[in-house]
Coordinates of C-alpha atoms in Angstrom, one line a residue:
Chain A
X6 CA 38.8 -109.4 -14.7
X7 CA 35.4 -111.0 -15.2
X8 CA 34.0 -112.1 -11.8
X9 CA 32.9 -115.4 -13.5
X10 CA 36.6 -116.4 -13.5
X11 CA 36.5 -116.5 -9.7
X12 CA 33.5 -118.9 -9.5
X13 CA 34.8 -122.4 -8.6
X14 CA 32.1 -124.0 -10.7
X15 CA 33.2 -122.1 -13.8
X16 CA 36.9 -122.9 -13.1
X17 CA 36.1 -126.6 -12.6
X18 CA 34.2 -126.7 -15.8
X19 CA 37.1 -125.1 -17.7
X20 CA 39.4 -127.9 -16.4
X21 CA 37.0 -130.7 -17.2
X22 CA 36.3 -129.3 -20.6
X23 CA 39.9 -129.2 -21.5
X24 CA 40.4 -132.7 -20.0
X25 CA 37.5 -134.3 -21.9
X26 CA 38.1 -132.4 -25.1
X27 CA 41.7 -131.2 -25.1
X28 CA 42.7 -128.7 -27.7
X29 CA 45.6 -129.3 -30.2
X30 CA 45.7 -132.9 -29.0
X31 CA 47.4 -134.5 -32.0
X32 CA 51.1 -134.7 -32.8
X33 CA 52.4 -133.6 -36.2
X34 CA 54.7 -135.6 -38.5
X35 CA 56.3 -132.6 -40.1
X36 CA 60.0 -132.2 -39.4
X37 CA 59.6 -128.5 -39.0
X38 CA 58.2 -129.2 -35.6
X39 CA 60.5 -129.6 -32.6
X40 CA 59.4 -132.0 -29.8
X41 CA 59.9 -132.4 -26.1
X42 CA 59.1 -135.6 -24.3
X43 CA 58.1 -135.0 -20.7
X44 CA 58.1 -138.1 -18.4
X45 CA 59.2 -138.4 -14.9
X46 CA 59.7 -141.3 -12.5
X47 CA 57.8 -139.7 -9.7
X48 CA 54.7 -139.1 -11.8
X49 CA 52.6 -141.0 -14.2
X50 CA 52.2 -138.1 -16.7
X51 CA 54.0 -138.9 -19.9
X52 CA 53.4 -136.4 -22.7
X53 CA 55.0 -135.1 -25.9
X54 CA 54.7 -131.4 -26.7
X55 CA 55.5 -130.1 -30.2
X56 CA 56.0 -126.6 -31.4
X57 CA 56.4 -125.0 -34.8
X58 CA 58.4 -121.9 -34.2
X59 CA 59.2 -119.5 -37.0
X60 CA 60.8 -116.0 -36.7
X61 CA 60.4 -116.2 -32.9
X62 CA 56.6 -116.8 -33.2
X63 CA 54.9 -119.9 -31.8
X64 CA 53.0 -120.7 -35.0
X65 CA 51.6 -124.0 -33.7
X66 CA 51.7 -126.0 -30.5
X67 CA 50.3 -129.5 -30.1
X68 CA 50.7 -132.4 -27.6
X69 CA 49.7 -136.0 -26.9
X70 CA 50.2 -138.6 -24.3
X71 CA 48.9 -140.2 -21.1
X72 CA 48.3 -137.8 -18.3
X73 CA 46.0 -136.9 -15.4
X74 CA 43.2 -134.3 -15.5
X75 CA 45.4 -131.5 -14.3
X76 CA 48.3 -132.2 -16.7
X77 CA 46.1 -132.7 -19.7
X78 CA 43.9 -129.7 -19.2
X79 CA 46.8 -127.3 -18.2
X80 CA 48.7 -128.3 -21.3
X81 CA 45.7 -127.9 -23.5
X82 CA 45.0 -124.4 -22.1
X83 CA 48.7 -123.6 -22.5
X84 CA 48.7 -124.6 -26.2
X85 CA 45.6 -122.5 -26.8
X86 CA 46.9 -119.5 -25.0
X87 CA 50.4 -119.4 -26.4
X88 CA 49.6 -120.3 -30.0
X89 CA 50.4 -117.3 -32.3
X90 CA 52.3 -115.4 -29.6
X91 CA 55.9 -114.2 -30.0
X92 CA 58.5 -115.9 -27.7
X93 CA 58.7 -112.7 -25.8
X94 CA 55.0 -112.5 -25.1
X95 CA 54.8 -116.2 -24.4
X96 CA 57.6 -115.9 -21.8
X97 CA 55.7 -113.1 -20.0
X98 CA 52.5 -115.2 -19.9
X99 CA 54.5 -118.2 -18.6
X100 CA 56.1 -116.1 -15.9
X101 CA 52.6 -114.8 -14.7
X102 CA 51.4 -118.4 -14.7
X103 CA 54.2 -119.5 -12.5
X104 CA 53.6 -116.6 -10.1
X105 CA 50.0 -117.8 -9.8
X106 CA 51.0 -121.4 -9.2
X107 CA 53.4 -120.2 -6.5
X108 CA 50.5 -118.3 -5.0
X109 CA 52.0 -114.9 -5.6
X110 CA 50.5 -111.7 -7.1
X111 CA 49.9 -112.2 -10.8
X112 CA 48.3 -110.6 -13.8
X113 CA 45.0 -112.4 -14.4
X114 CA 44.3 -110.7 -17.7
X115 CA 47.2 -112.3 -19.4
X116 CA 46.3 -115.8 -18.2
X117 CA 42.7 -116.1 -19.5
X118 CA 41.4 -119.6 -18.9
X119 CA 44.7 -120.6 -17.2
X120 CA 43.4 -119.0 -14.0
X121 CA 41.5 -122.2 -13.5
X122 CA 44.7 -123.6 -11.9
X123 CA 44.9 -120.9 -9.3
X124 CA 44.3 -123.4 -6.4
X125 CA 46.5 -126.2 -7.6
X126 CA 48.9 -125.3 -4.8
X127 CA 46.3 -126.7 -2.4
X128 CA 47.6 -130.1 -3.5
X129 CA 51.4 -129.5 -3.5
X130 CA 52.2 -132.9 -4.9
X131 CA 50.2 -131.9 -8.1
X132 CA 52.0 -128.6 -8.9
X133 CA 54.2 -130.6 -11.3
X134 CA 51.1 -131.7 -13.2
X135 CA 50.0 -128.1 -13.7
X136 CA 53.3 -127.1 -15.1
X137 CA 54.5 -130.1 -17.1
X138 CA 53.3 -128.7 -20.5
X139 CA 54.5 -125.2 -19.6
X140 CA 58.0 -126.6 -18.8
X141 CA 58.0 -128.3 -22.2
X142 CA 57.1 -125.3 -24.2
X143 CA 59.7 -123.2 -22.3
X144 CA 62.4 -125.7 -23.2
X145 CA 61.2 -125.8 -26.8
X146 CA 61.5 -122.0 -27.1
X147 CA 65.0 -122.2 -25.7
X148 CA 65.9 -124.9 -28.2
X149 CA 64.5 -122.9 -31.1
X150 CA 66.5 -119.9 -30.0
X151 CA 69.7 -121.9 -29.8
X152 CA 69.1 -123.4 -33.3
X153 CA 68.7 -119.9 -34.7
X154 CA 71.4 -118.6 -32.4
Chain B
X22 CA 44.4 -163.3 17.0
X23 CA 46.3 -160.1 16.8
X24 CA 45.7 -157.3 19.3
X25 CA 45.8 -154.6 16.7
X26 CA 44.8 -151.9 19.1
X27 CA 47.9 -152.7 21.2
X28 CA 50.1 -153.1 18.2
X29 CA 49.2 -149.7 16.8
X30 CA 50.5 -148.0 20.0
X31 CA 54.0 -149.3 19.1
X32 CA 54.0 -147.2 15.9
X33 CA 54.5 -143.4 16.4
X34 CA 53.6 -142.7 12.8
X35 CA 50.1 -144.0 13.3
X36 CA 49.1 -141.2 15.6
X37 CA 50.0 -138.6 13.1
X38 CA 47.3 -136.5 11.3
X39 CA 47.2 -135.1 7.8
X40 CA 47.6 -131.4 7.1
X41 CA 43.8 -131.0 7.1
X42 CA 43.6 -132.8 10.5
X43 CA 42.4 -136.3 9.2
X44 CA 43.7 -139.4 10.8
X45 CA 46.5 -140.8 8.7
X46 CA 45.3 -144.0 6.9
X47 CA 48.4 -145.6 5.4
X48 CA 47.5 -148.1 2.7
X49 CA 50.8 -148.0 0.8
X50 CA 52.6 -150.8 2.7
X51 CA 53.8 -152.5 -0.5
X52 CA 56.0 -149.4 -1.0
X53 CA 57.3 -149.2 2.5
X54 CA 56.1 -149.8 6.1
X55 CA 56.0 -147.8 9.3
X56 CA 58.5 -148.5 12.1
X57 CA 57.7 -149.7 15.6
X58 CA 59.4 -147.8 18.5
X59 CA 61.6 -150.9 19.1
X60 CA 63.2 -150.3 15.7
X61 CA 63.6 -146.6 16.1
X62 CA 65.2 -147.2 19.5
X63 CA 67.6 -149.8 18.1
X64 CA 68.8 -147.3 15.5
X65 CA 69.2 -144.5 18.1
X66 CA 70.9 -146.8 20.6
X67 CA 73.6 -147.6 18.1
X68 CA 74.5 -143.9 17.7
X69 CA 74.0 -143.2 21.4
X70 CA 75.9 -146.0 23.0
X71 CA 78.1 -147.7 20.4
X72 CA 78.8 -145.7 17.3
X73 CA 82.0 -147.4 16.2
X74 CA 82.8 -149.6 13.2
X75 CA 82.2 -153.3 12.9
X76 CA 85.0 -155.7 11.9
X77 CA 87.6 -153.2 12.9
X78 CA 89.7 -152.4 15.9
X79 CA 90.4 -154.3 19.0
X80 CA 88.8 -152.2 21.6
X81 CA 85.8 -152.9 23.7
X82 CA 83.2 -150.9 21.8
X83 CA 84.3 -152.3 18.5
X84 CA 84.0 -155.9 19.8
X85 CA 80.4 -155.1 21.1
X86 CA 79.3 -153.7 17.8
X87 CA 80.8 -156.7 16.0
X88 CA 78.9 -159.0 18.3
X89 CA 75.6 -157.2 17.6
X90 CA 76.2 -156.9 13.9
X91 CA 76.9 -160.7 13.6
X92 CA 73.9 -161.5 15.9
X93 CA 71.7 -159.7 13.4
X94 CA 72.9 -162.1 10.8
X95 CA 71.9 -165.0 13.1
X96 CA 68.4 -163.4 13.5
X97 CA 67.9 -163.1 9.8
X98 CA 69.1 -166.7 9.2
X99 CA 66.8 -167.9 11.8
X100 CA 63.9 -165.9 10.3
X101 CA 64.2 -167.5 6.9
X102 CA 65.6 -170.8 8.0
X103 CA 69.0 -170.4 6.4
X104 CA 72.5 -170.9 7.6
X105 CA 74.3 -167.8 9.0
X106 CA 77.0 -167.8 6.4
X107 CA 74.4 -167.7 3.6
X108 CA 73.2 -164.2 4.7
X109 CA 74.7 -161.3 2.9
X110 CA 73.8 -157.8 4.1
X111 CA 73.1 -155.4 1.2
X112 CA 71.4 -152.0 0.8
X113 CA 68.1 -153.7 -0.1
X114 CA 66.4 -156.1 -2.5
X115 CA 67.6 -154.1 -5.5
X116 CA 71.2 -154.4 -4.6
X117 CA 70.7 -158.1 -3.7
X118 CA 69.2 -158.8 -7.1
X119 CA 71.8 -156.8 -8.9
X120 CA 74.5 -158.7 -7.0
X121 CA 73.2 -162.0 -8.4
X122 CA 72.9 -160.7 -11.9
X123 CA 76.4 -159.2 -11.9
X124 CA 78.3 -161.5 -9.6
X125 CA 76.8 -164.8 -10.8
X126 CA 74.9 -164.0 -14.0
X127 CA 77.6 -162.1 -15.8
X128 CA 80.2 -164.6 -14.7
X129 CA 78.5 -167.8 -15.8
X130 CA 76.0 -167.0 -18.6
X131 CA 77.1 -167.5 -22.2
X132 CA 75.7 -167.1 -25.6
X133 CA 72.7 -169.4 -26.2
X134 CA 71.8 -169.5 -22.5
X135 CA 68.3 -168.3 -21.4
X136 CA 67.3 -166.3 -18.4
X137 CA 63.6 -166.8 -17.7
X138 CA 61.5 -164.3 -16.0
X139 CA 57.9 -163.0 -16.2
X140 CA 56.0 -160.0 -17.5
X141 CA 54.9 -159.2 -13.9
X142 CA 58.3 -158.4 -12.5
X143 CA 59.5 -155.3 -10.8
X144 CA 62.2 -153.3 -12.7
X145 CA 64.7 -154.4 -10.1
X146 CA 64.4 -158.0 -11.1
X147 CA 64.4 -157.3 -14.9
X148 CA 66.8 -154.6 -15.6
X149 CA 69.9 -156.3 -14.0
X150 CA 69.2 -159.4 -16.1
X151 CA 68.7 -157.3 -19.3
X152 CA 72.2 -156.0 -18.7
X153 CA 73.6 -159.4 -17.9
X154 CA 72.1 -160.7 -21.1
X155 CA 73.5 -157.8 -23.1
X156 CA 77.0 -158.5 -21.8
X157 CA 76.9 -162.3 -22.1
X158 CA 74.8 -162.5 -25.2
X159 CA 72.3 -164.7 -23.3
X160 CA 68.6 -164.3 -24.0
X161 CA 66.0 -162.9 -21.6
X162 CA 62.7 -164.7 -22.1
X163 CA 59.3 -164.3 -20.3
X164 CA 56.8 -166.8 -18.9
X165 CA 53.4 -165.7 -20.5
X166 CA 50.9 -164.7 -17.9
X167 CA 47.3 -166.0 -17.5
X168 CA 44.6 -163.6 -18.5
X169 CA 44.2 -162.7 -14.8
X170 CA 47.9 -161.6 -14.7
X171 CA 48.9 -164.7 -12.7
X172 CA 52.0 -166.7 -13.3
X173 CA 51.1 -170.3 -13.9
X174 CA 53.3 -173.3 -13.2
X175 CA 52.0 -175.1 -16.3
X176 CA 52.9 -172.1 -18.5
X177 CA 56.3 -172.1 -16.8
X178 CA 56.9 -175.8 -17.6
X179 CA 56.3 -175.2 -21.3
X180 CA 59.1 -172.6 -21.3
X181 CA 61.6 -174.8 -19.5
X182 CA 64.4 -176.4 -21.4
X183 CA 68.1 -177.2 -20.9
X184 CA 69.2 -173.7 -22.2
X185 CA 67.5 -172.0 -19.3
X186 CA 70.2 -171.4 -16.7
X187 CA 68.5 -168.8 -14.5
X188 CA 64.8 -168.5 -13.5
X189 CA 64.2 -165.2 -11.7
X190 CA 60.7 -164.4 -10.2
X191 CA 59.0 -162.5 -7.4
X192 CA 57.3 -164.7 -4.9
X193 CA 54.6 -162.1 -4.7
X194 CA 54.3 -159.8 -7.7
X195 CA 54.3 -156.1 -6.9
X196 CA 51.4 -154.9 -9.1
X197 CA 48.8 -157.6 -8.6
X198 CA 50.1 -159.3 -5.5
X199 CA 49.7 -162.9 -6.7
X200 CA 51.6 -165.5 -4.8
X201 CA 53.8 -167.7 -7.1
X202 CA 54.4 -171.3 -6.2
X203 CA 58.2 -171.0 -5.8
X204 CA 58.7 -174.4 -4.4
X205 CA 57.2 -176.1 -7.4
X206 CA 59.1 -173.7 -9.7
X207 CA 62.3 -174.6 -8.0
X208 CA 61.6 -178.3 -8.3
X209 CA 61.0 -178.0 -12.1
X210 CA 63.9 -175.6 -12.7
X211 CA 66.4 -177.8 -10.8
X212 CA 65.4 -180.8 -13.0
X213 CA 66.8 -178.8 -15.9
X214 CA 69.8 -177.6 -14.0
X215 CA 68.7 -174.0 -13.7
X216 CA 69.0 -171.9 -10.6
X217 CA 66.1 -169.9 -9.2
X218 CA 66.4 -166.3 -8.0
X219 CA 63.5 -165.1 -5.8
X220 CA 62.6 -161.5 -5.3
X221 CA 61.1 -161.7 -1.8
X222 CA 60.5 -158.0 -1.3
X223 CA 56.7 -158.3 -1.4
X224 CA 56.4 -161.8 0.2
X225 CA 58.7 -162.0 3.2
X226 CA 57.1 -159.2 5.2
X227 CA 53.7 -160.8 4.8
X228 CA 54.0 -164.6 5.0
X229 CA 56.2 -167.3 6.5
X230 CA 59.2 -168.1 4.3
X231 CA 61.5 -171.0 4.6
X232 CA 64.3 -170.9 2.0
X233 CA 65.3 -174.5 2.6
X234 CA 61.8 -175.7 2.1
X235 CA 61.4 -173.6 -1.1
X236 CA 64.9 -174.8 -2.1
X237 CA 65.5 -171.6 -4.0
X238 CA 69.1 -170.7 -4.8
X239 CA 69.0 -167.0 -4.1
X240 CA 66.4 -164.9 -2.2
X241 CA 66.4 -161.1 -1.9
X242 CA 64.5 -158.8 0.4
X243 CA 64.5 -155.3 1.9
X244 CA 64.2 -154.5 5.6
X245 CA 62.1 -151.3 5.1
X246 CA 59.1 -153.3 3.8
X247 CA 59.0 -155.3 7.1
X248 CA 59.1 -152.5 9.6
X249 CA 62.8 -152.1 9.4
X250 CA 65.0 -149.2 8.4
X251 CA 65.5 -148.1 4.8
X252 CA 68.8 -148.7 3.0
X253 CA 69.4 -152.2 4.2
X254 CA 68.4 -155.7 3.0
X255 CA 69.6 -159.2 2.5
X256 CA 70.7 -161.6 -0.2
X257 CA 70.3 -165.2 0.9
X258 CA 72.3 -167.6 -1.4
X259 CA 73.1 -171.3 -1.1
X260 CA 76.6 -171.2 0.2
X261 CA 78.3 -173.0 -2.7
X262 CA 76.6 -170.5 -5.1
X263 CA 77.7 -167.5 -3.0
X264 CA 81.3 -168.9 -3.0
X265 CA 81.1 -169.1 -6.8
X266 CA 79.9 -165.6 -7.2
X267 CA 82.0 -162.4 -7.6
X268 CA 81.4 -159.4 -5.4
X269 CA 79.6 -156.5 -7.0
X270 CA 82.0 -154.1 -5.3
X271 CA 85.6 -154.5 -4.0
X272 CA 87.2 -152.8 -1.1
X273 CA 88.0 -153.0 2.6
X274 CA 86.3 -155.9 4.3
X275 CA 85.9 -158.1 1.2
X276 CA 89.5 -159.2 0.9
X277 CA 91.7 -161.2 3.1
X278 CA 95.0 -160.3 1.3
X279 CA 96.1 -158.5 -1.8
X280 CA 99.4 -157.6 -3.4
X281 CA 100.6 -155.1 -6.0
X282 CA 100.7 -157.7 -8.7
X283 CA 96.9 -157.8 -8.7
X284 CA 96.5 -161.0 -6.7
X285 CA 93.4 -160.7 -4.6
X286 CA 92.4 -163.3 -2.1
X287 CA 88.7 -162.8 -1.3
X288 CA 87.2 -163.6 2.0
X289 CA 84.6 -166.4 2.2
X290 CA 80.9 -165.6 1.8
X291 CA 79.2 -163.6 3.1
X292 CA 82.0 -161.2 3.9
X293 CA 83.4 -161.0 0.4
X294 CA 80.3 -159.2 -0.6
X295 CA 80.4 -156.6 2.2
X296 CA 83.0 -154.0 1.2
X297 CA 83.2 -150.7 3.0
X298 CA 81.5 -149.6 6.2
X299 CA 77.9 -150.9 6.2
X300 CA 74.8 -149.2 7.4
X301 CA 75.4 -150.7 10.9
X302 CA 72.5 -148.9 12.6
X303 CA 70.2 -150.1 9.8
X304 CA 71.4 -153.7 10.2
X305 CA 70.7 -153.5 14.0
X306 CA 67.3 -151.9 13.2
X307 CA 66.5 -154.8 10.9
X308 CA 67.3 -157.2 13.7
X309 CA 64.9 -155.4 16.0
X310 CA 62.2 -155.4 13.2
X311 CA 62.5 -159.1 12.6
X312 CA 62.3 -159.7 16.4
X313 CA 59.3 -157.5 16.6
X314 CA 57.6 -159.4 13.7
X315 CA 58.5 -162.8 14.9
X316 CA 57.2 -162.0 18.3
X317 CA 53.8 -161.3 16.7
X318 CA 54.1 -164.3 14.5
X319 CA 54.2 -164.5 10.7
X320 CA 51.3 -166.9 10.6
X321 CA 49.2 -164.5 12.5
X322 CA 50.3 -161.6 10.4
X323 CA 49.5 -163.4 7.2
X324 CA 46.0 -164.6 8.4
X325 CA 45.1 -161.1 9.7
X326 CA 46.1 -159.5 6.4
X327 CA 44.0 -161.9 4.4
X328 CA 41.1 -161.3 6.6
X329 CA 41.5 -157.5 6.2
X330 CA 41.9 -157.8 2.5
X331 CA 38.7 -159.9 2.2
X332 CA 36.9 -157.3 4.3
X333 CA 38.1 -154.6 2.0
X334 CA 37.5 -156.3 -1.3
X335 CA 34.0 -157.5 -0.3
X336 CA 33.0 -153.9 0.2
X337 CA 34.7 -152.6 -2.9
X338 CA 32.8 -155.1 -5.0
X339 CA 29.6 -153.4 -3.9
X340 CA 30.8 -150.0 -5.2
X341 CA 29.6 -149.3 -8.7
X342 CA 32.4 -146.8 -9.4
X343 CA 35.2 -149.3 -8.7
X344 CA 37.0 -151.8 -11.0
X345 CA 39.1 -154.4 -9.2
X346 CA 41.9 -156.1 -11.1
X347 CA 42.9 -158.7 -8.6
X348 CA 39.7 -159.7 -7.1
X349 CA 41.0 -163.0 -5.7
X350 CA 44.5 -163.3 -4.4
X351 CA 46.4 -164.2 -1.2
X352 CA 48.2 -161.0 -0.4
X353 CA 47.2 -157.6 1.1
X354 CA 47.6 -155.9 -2.3
X355 CA 44.4 -154.6 -4.0
X356 CA 44.8 -153.2 -7.5
X357 CA 41.9 -151.1 -8.8
X358 CA 40.7 -148.0 -10.5
X359 CA 37.8 -145.6 -10.1
X360 CA 35.7 -145.6 -13.3
X361 CA 36.3 -142.5 -15.5
X362 CA 38.9 -141.1 -13.1
X363 CA 42.6 -141.2 -13.9
X364 CA 44.5 -143.0 -11.2
X365 CA 46.5 -140.0 -10.0
X366 CA 43.4 -137.8 -9.7
X367 CA 41.8 -140.4 -7.5
X368 CA 45.0 -140.8 -5.4
X369 CA 44.9 -137.0 -4.8
X370 CA 41.3 -137.2 -3.7
X371 CA 42.2 -140.0 -1.2
X372 CA 45.1 -138.0 0.0
X373 CA 42.9 -135.0 0.7
X374 CA 41.1 -137.2 3.3
X375 CA 44.4 -138.5 4.8
X376 CA 44.5 -141.8 2.9
X377 CA 47.8 -142.7 1.4
X378 CA 47.6 -145.1 -1.6
X379 CA 49.7 -145.5 -4.6
X380 CA 48.8 -144.5 -8.1
X381 CA 51.1 -145.9 -10.7
X382 CA 51.9 -146.8 -14.2
X383 CA 53.2 -150.3 -14.2
X384 CA 54.9 -152.6 -16.6
X385 CA 53.1 -151.4 -19.7
X386 CA 53.0 -154.7 -21.4
X387 CA 51.5 -156.5 -18.4
X388 CA 48.8 -153.9 -17.9
X389 CA 48.0 -153.0 -21.4
X390 CA 47.6 -156.6 -22.5
X391 CA 46.0 -158.1 -19.4
X392 CA 44.2 -155.3 -17.7
X393 CA 43.4 -152.8 -20.5
X394 CA 44.6 -149.8 -18.5
X395 CA 47.8 -147.9 -18.4
X396 CA 47.7 -147.1 -14.8
X397 CA 46.1 -148.2 -11.6
X398 CA 45.6 -147.5 -7.9
X399 CA 47.1 -149.9 -5.4
X400 CA 46.0 -150.2 -1.8
X401 CA 48.2 -152.5 0.3
X402 CA 47.4 -153.3 3.9
X403 CA 49.6 -154.5 6.8
X404 CA 49.0 -156.0 10.2
X405 CA 48.6 -152.6 11.9
X406 CA 45.7 -151.5 9.6
X407 CA 42.2 -151.9 10.9
X408 CA 38.6 -152.6 9.7
X409 CA 37.7 -149.1 10.9
X410 CA 40.3 -147.7 8.5
X411 CA 38.9 -149.9 5.7
X412 CA 35.4 -148.5 6.4
X413 CA 36.6 -145.0 6.1
X414 CA 38.5 -145.8 2.9
X415 CA 35.3 -147.3 1.4
X416 CA 33.4 -144.2 2.3
X417 CA 35.8 -141.9 0.6
X418 CA 36.2 -144.4 -2.3
X419 CA 32.4 -144.3 -2.9
X420 CA 32.5 -140.5 -3.2
X421 CA 35.0 -140.3 -6.1
X422 CA 33.8 -139.8 -9.6
X423 CA 34.4 -137.6 -12.7
X424 CA 32.3 -134.8 -11.1
X425 CA 33.8 -134.8 -7.6
X426 CA 37.5 -135.6 -8.4
X427 CA 38.3 -131.9 -8.8
X428 CA 36.7 -130.9 -5.4
X429 CA 40.0 -131.2 -3.7
X430 CA 41.4 -128.3 -5.8
X431 CA 38.6 -125.9 -4.8

């Protein structure tokens, strides 16, 4: 992996960039999209994540809502990273991401910009913020599989 | 004047450090408060030396527990200037408020009646009344707030009419910490024949309260916000209103007699509301907490908190990165944001330096319309906080901005 991705200044700027200018930050009206509303009592983050899943491929992912820096940027990066992937590939990336969050060994190559959240475990009460969008897309993939059962 | 240095020694929590070794600065006292050793001891003593049920059995220990349990009721009554039979023990302010909405509201409200509240209320004082209105077809209406977020008596007057049967308000609102003139509200409401329910969760721990002088009809509070145990609180009600109300729960302890035909003879208030084995150790802990606080003196506590608040706000006003939403008020609650930083990100930054404050999304309507923000930070001080803690808080506060907020992750 590129050494740049270990430089805290670079990692910070990735997070700030996705917070200030989130990708795919607009919900879609089309009824082809499925949607998951993520809101919890213990946290302020309140986002909606949508996915267009066809033939087990994540053709589009978008989101909107009110959330902190970590939740907004991690969801933005997730949407960028998983868009166009098959459900199988997406699951592998999510699994590596969760390993990283839990501070276990993980495959950096698969995570690209998402490695910016490698230290989120330093603030244990914020792990939820770094996974909120990822939890949403996982649940949407399950929903899609059930629908096409 | 308070001897805060001496007081702090009574609270074991205050000598704890954060994970990174910082002194713990606890500014989330509107959420809950720390417990002095006297309260911890009272709870432990029950399990060590008594441990049996109240209102049951004829043996020595049971009698002793009974005496202590009932003397706690006397302590509470004395604290808020009520009669002992007007004190109902509950699990906290939420249960107390629910008890009024279910046991009185659902019983007496009818279609066309109005329940009047405000946009600044805590969910615990709104949701039970929404339910009561749904069941009885009464209407829930709100007193409009001033631009500052305050509840104004004049605005309240304009909302009053003979259809209003219940007025339900917090004496100190939980987001902005404004003190509501409950005595005046009661006077006006009573002219129209309405009863007044007061959520005292944020007021009673911080200022002297005399329910007879306020002339409120119900008053609810939790022990844990006044240095007592969690899971216990009180509903004060005027005796005749308590006698008119139904219990929220039925069971052992609430009834005097019942038969298989469905006839139930309920005990008189307050016992009709206290079914099942209560949190006895918590009630005894609450008594110890009230004694501890009364020993310091509510007047002193109130004055010191206001002094500390003024000291805090005066310095916050000097910080260019801070927006304060309740610049002037009479409680220890300071509601603010750091410019360009989402509240939760700022709270994490504070936490990294051992400072506990609340970030929260509040009643959307209130904040969106009055404050133009969807979430805020809330610092709330109590009598064991110090000016030195405030100084440290200000130093950390001044460091937070859009560039530094992520420091704590790297």
